[in-house]
Short mmCIF file of C-alpha atoms in Angstrom, two decimals:
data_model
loop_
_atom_site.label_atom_id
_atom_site.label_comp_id
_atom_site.label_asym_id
_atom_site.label_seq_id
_atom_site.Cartn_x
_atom_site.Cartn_y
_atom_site.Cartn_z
CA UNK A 169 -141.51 16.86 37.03
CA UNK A 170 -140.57 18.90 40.14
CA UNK A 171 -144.25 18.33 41.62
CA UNK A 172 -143.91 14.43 40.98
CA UNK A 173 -141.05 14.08 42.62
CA UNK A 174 -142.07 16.30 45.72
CA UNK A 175 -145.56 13.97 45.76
CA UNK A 176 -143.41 10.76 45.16
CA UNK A 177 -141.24 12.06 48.52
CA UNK A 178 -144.09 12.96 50.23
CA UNK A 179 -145.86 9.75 49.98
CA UNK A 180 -142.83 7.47 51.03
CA UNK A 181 -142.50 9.79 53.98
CA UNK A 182 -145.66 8.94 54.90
CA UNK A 183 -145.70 5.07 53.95
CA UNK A 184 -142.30 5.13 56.21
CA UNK A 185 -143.55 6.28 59.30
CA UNK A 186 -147.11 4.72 59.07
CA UNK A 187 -144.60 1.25 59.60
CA UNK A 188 -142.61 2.38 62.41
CA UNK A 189 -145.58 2.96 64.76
CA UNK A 190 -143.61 2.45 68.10
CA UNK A 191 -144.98 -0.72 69.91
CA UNK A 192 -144.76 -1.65 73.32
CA UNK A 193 -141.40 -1.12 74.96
CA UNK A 194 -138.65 -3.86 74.44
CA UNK A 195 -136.31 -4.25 77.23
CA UNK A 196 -132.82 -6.64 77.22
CA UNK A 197 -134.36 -9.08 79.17
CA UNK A 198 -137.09 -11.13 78.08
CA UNK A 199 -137.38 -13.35 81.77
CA UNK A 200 -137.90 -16.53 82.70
CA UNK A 201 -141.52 -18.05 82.86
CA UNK A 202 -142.83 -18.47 86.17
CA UNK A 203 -145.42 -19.11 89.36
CA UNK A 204 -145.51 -17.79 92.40
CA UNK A 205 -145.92 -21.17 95.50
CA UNK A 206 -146.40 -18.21 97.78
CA UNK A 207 -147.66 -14.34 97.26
CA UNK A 208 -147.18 -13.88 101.21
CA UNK A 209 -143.69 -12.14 100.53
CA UNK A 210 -145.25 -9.56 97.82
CA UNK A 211 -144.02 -6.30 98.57
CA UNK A 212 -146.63 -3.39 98.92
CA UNK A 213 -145.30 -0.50 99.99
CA UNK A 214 -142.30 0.64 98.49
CA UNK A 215 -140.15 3.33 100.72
CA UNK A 216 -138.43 6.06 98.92
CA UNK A 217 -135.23 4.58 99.60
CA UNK A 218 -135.95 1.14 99.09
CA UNK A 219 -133.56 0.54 96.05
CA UNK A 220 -130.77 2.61 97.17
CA UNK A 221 -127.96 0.29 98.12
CA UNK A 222 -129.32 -2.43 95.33
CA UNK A 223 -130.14 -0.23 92.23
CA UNK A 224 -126.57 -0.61 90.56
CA UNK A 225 -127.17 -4.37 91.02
CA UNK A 226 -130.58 -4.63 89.40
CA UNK A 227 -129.33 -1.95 86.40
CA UNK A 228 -127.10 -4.00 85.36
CA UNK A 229 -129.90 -7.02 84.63
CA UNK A 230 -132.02 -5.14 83.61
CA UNK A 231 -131.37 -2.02 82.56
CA UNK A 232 -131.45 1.49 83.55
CA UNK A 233 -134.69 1.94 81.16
CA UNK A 234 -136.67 -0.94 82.41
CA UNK A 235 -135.60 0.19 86.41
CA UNK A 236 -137.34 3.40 86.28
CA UNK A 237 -140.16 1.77 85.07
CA UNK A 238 -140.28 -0.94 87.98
CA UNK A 239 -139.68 1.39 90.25
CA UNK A 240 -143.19 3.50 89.57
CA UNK A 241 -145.11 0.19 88.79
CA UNK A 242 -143.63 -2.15 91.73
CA UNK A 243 -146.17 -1.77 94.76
CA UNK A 244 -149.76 -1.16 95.54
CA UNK A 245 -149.59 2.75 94.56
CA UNK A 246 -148.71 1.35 91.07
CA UNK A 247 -150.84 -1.21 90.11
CA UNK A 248 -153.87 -0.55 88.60
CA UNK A 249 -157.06 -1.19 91.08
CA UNK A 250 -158.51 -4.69 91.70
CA UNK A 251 -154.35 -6.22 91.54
CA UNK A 252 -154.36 -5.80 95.16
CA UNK A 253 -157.03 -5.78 97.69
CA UNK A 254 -156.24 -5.36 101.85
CA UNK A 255 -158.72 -6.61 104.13
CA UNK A 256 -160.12 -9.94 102.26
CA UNK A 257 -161.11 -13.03 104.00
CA UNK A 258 -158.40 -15.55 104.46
CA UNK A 259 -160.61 -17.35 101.98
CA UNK A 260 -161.04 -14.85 99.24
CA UNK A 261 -157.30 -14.19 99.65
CA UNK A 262 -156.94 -17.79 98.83
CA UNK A 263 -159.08 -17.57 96.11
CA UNK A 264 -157.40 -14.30 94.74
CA UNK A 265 -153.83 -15.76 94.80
CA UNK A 266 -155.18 -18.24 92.83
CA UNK A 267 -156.26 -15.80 90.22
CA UNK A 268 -153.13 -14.11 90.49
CA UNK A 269 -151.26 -17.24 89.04
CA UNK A 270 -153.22 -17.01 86.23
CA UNK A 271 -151.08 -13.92 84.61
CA UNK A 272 -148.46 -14.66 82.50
CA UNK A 273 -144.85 -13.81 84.55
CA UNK A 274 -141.50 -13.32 83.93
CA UNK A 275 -138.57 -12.90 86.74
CA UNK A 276 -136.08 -10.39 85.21
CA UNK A 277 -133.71 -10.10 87.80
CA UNK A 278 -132.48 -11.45 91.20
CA UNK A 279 -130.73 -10.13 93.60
CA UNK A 280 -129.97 -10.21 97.48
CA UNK A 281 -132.29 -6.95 98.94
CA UNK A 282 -129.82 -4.39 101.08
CA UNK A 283 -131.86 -1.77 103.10
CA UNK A 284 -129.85 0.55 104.97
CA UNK A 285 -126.94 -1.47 105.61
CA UNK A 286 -128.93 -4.66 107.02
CA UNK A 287 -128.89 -7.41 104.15
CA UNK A 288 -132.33 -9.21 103.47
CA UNK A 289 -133.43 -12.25 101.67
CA UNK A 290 -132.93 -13.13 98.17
CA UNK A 291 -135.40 -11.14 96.05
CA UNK A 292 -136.79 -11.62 92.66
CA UNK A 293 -138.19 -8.87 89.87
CA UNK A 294 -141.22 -10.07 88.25
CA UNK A 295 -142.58 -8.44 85.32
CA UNK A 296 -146.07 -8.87 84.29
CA UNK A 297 -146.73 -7.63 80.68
CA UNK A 298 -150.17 -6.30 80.04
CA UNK A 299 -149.99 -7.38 76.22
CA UNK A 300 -149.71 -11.14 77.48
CA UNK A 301 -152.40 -10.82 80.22
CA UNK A 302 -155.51 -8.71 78.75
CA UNK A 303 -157.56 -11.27 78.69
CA UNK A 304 -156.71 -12.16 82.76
CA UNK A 305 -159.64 -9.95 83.95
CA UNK A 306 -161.38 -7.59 81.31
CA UNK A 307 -162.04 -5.06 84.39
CA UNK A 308 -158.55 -4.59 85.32
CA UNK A 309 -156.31 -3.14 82.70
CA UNK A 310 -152.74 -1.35 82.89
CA UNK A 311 -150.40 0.20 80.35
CA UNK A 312 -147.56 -1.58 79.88
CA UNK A 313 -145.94 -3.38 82.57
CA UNK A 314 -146.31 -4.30 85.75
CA UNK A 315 -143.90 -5.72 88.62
CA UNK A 316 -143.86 -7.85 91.96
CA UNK A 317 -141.43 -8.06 94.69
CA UNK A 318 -141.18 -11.31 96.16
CA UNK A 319 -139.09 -13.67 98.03
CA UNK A 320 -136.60 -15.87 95.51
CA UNK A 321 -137.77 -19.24 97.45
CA UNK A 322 -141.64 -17.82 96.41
CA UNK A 323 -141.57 -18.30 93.14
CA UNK A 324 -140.91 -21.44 91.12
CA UNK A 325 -139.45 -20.85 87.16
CA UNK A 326 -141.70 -22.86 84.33
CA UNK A 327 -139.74 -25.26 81.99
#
C-alpha cells in the first residue's frame, strides 16, 4: 500500500509541474497599441546614467521587474542584429522604417526625460514582444522583449 501511495505522489508531482512550465514573462502593464509617424527620435546609445533622475518615474508604470529588463534591451547594444543598421541610404532607411512598423508595439510608459538636471522632451517606452512579432523577419529573432526610446509626438496609439 505504502509503494502505491509513494507512486500515486510521485506521479502528481510530476503531472503538477509538467503544467506550470513558466512562459514568457508577464509584466503589470500590457500597453497601448501603436505606430511610430517618425523613428528619427529612436534612441541608440544609451549612457550609463541615462535613467538616473527618471527611473523612480518609469518604476512606478512599469515596474521595477520590467525596468531592468528595458534597461539591457533599450538601444543598439541590445537589440538583436539586423533591428538597427547605421550607414543606409536615405532610401533604404525609408524602406527599413517602413518594415519597422510592421512589429507589433506597445507604449508602456511615458514620461518627461531628465538628464543631469536639464529636462528633455516627452518620452515614450515601447515594448516590442518577440512572441507577437516572430513572424516579422524569420532572420532576426530575440528572447523576450525588446524596447524603443522615442519622442511622445513620434508615435501615434492604435484604436
Amino acid at each position: 500500500m505504502k509503494k502505491a501511495i509513494l507512486i500515486f505522489l510521485i506521479f502528481l508531482n510530476f503531472s503538477v509541474n509538467a503544467q506550470s512550465v513558466p512562459g514568457p514573462a508577464t509584466y503589470p502593464v500590457k500597453g497601448l497599441l501603436m505606430s511610430v509617424k517618425d523613428w528619427g527620435s529612436r534612441s541608440i546609445m544609451i549612457l550609463n546614467a541615462f535613467f538616473e533622475e527618471t527611473k523612480d518615474s518609469i518604476i512606478s508604470q512599469i515596474g521595477e521587474e520590467e525596468f531592468d529588463e528595458m534597461k539591457s534591451n533599450c538601444s543598439s547594444s541590445g537589440w538583436p542584429q539586423g533591428v538597427y543598421s547605421s550607414g543606409m541610404s536615405d532610401e533604404d532607411e525609408v524602406a527599413f522604417d517602413r518594415k519597422l512598423n510592421e512589429l507589433k508595439m506597445y507604449r508602456i510608459a511615458s514620461y518627461t526625460h531628465k538628464y543631469n538636471g536639464k529636462i528633455f522632451d516627452r518620452y515614450v517606452i515601447v515594448r516590442v514582444p518577440f512572441e507577437e512579432n516572430k513572424n516579422w523577419n524569420p532572420r532576426i529573432q530575440w528572447k523576450g522583449n525588446i524596447y524603443f526610446l522615442l519622442k511622445e509626438k513620434d508615435i501615434e496609439l492604435i484604436q
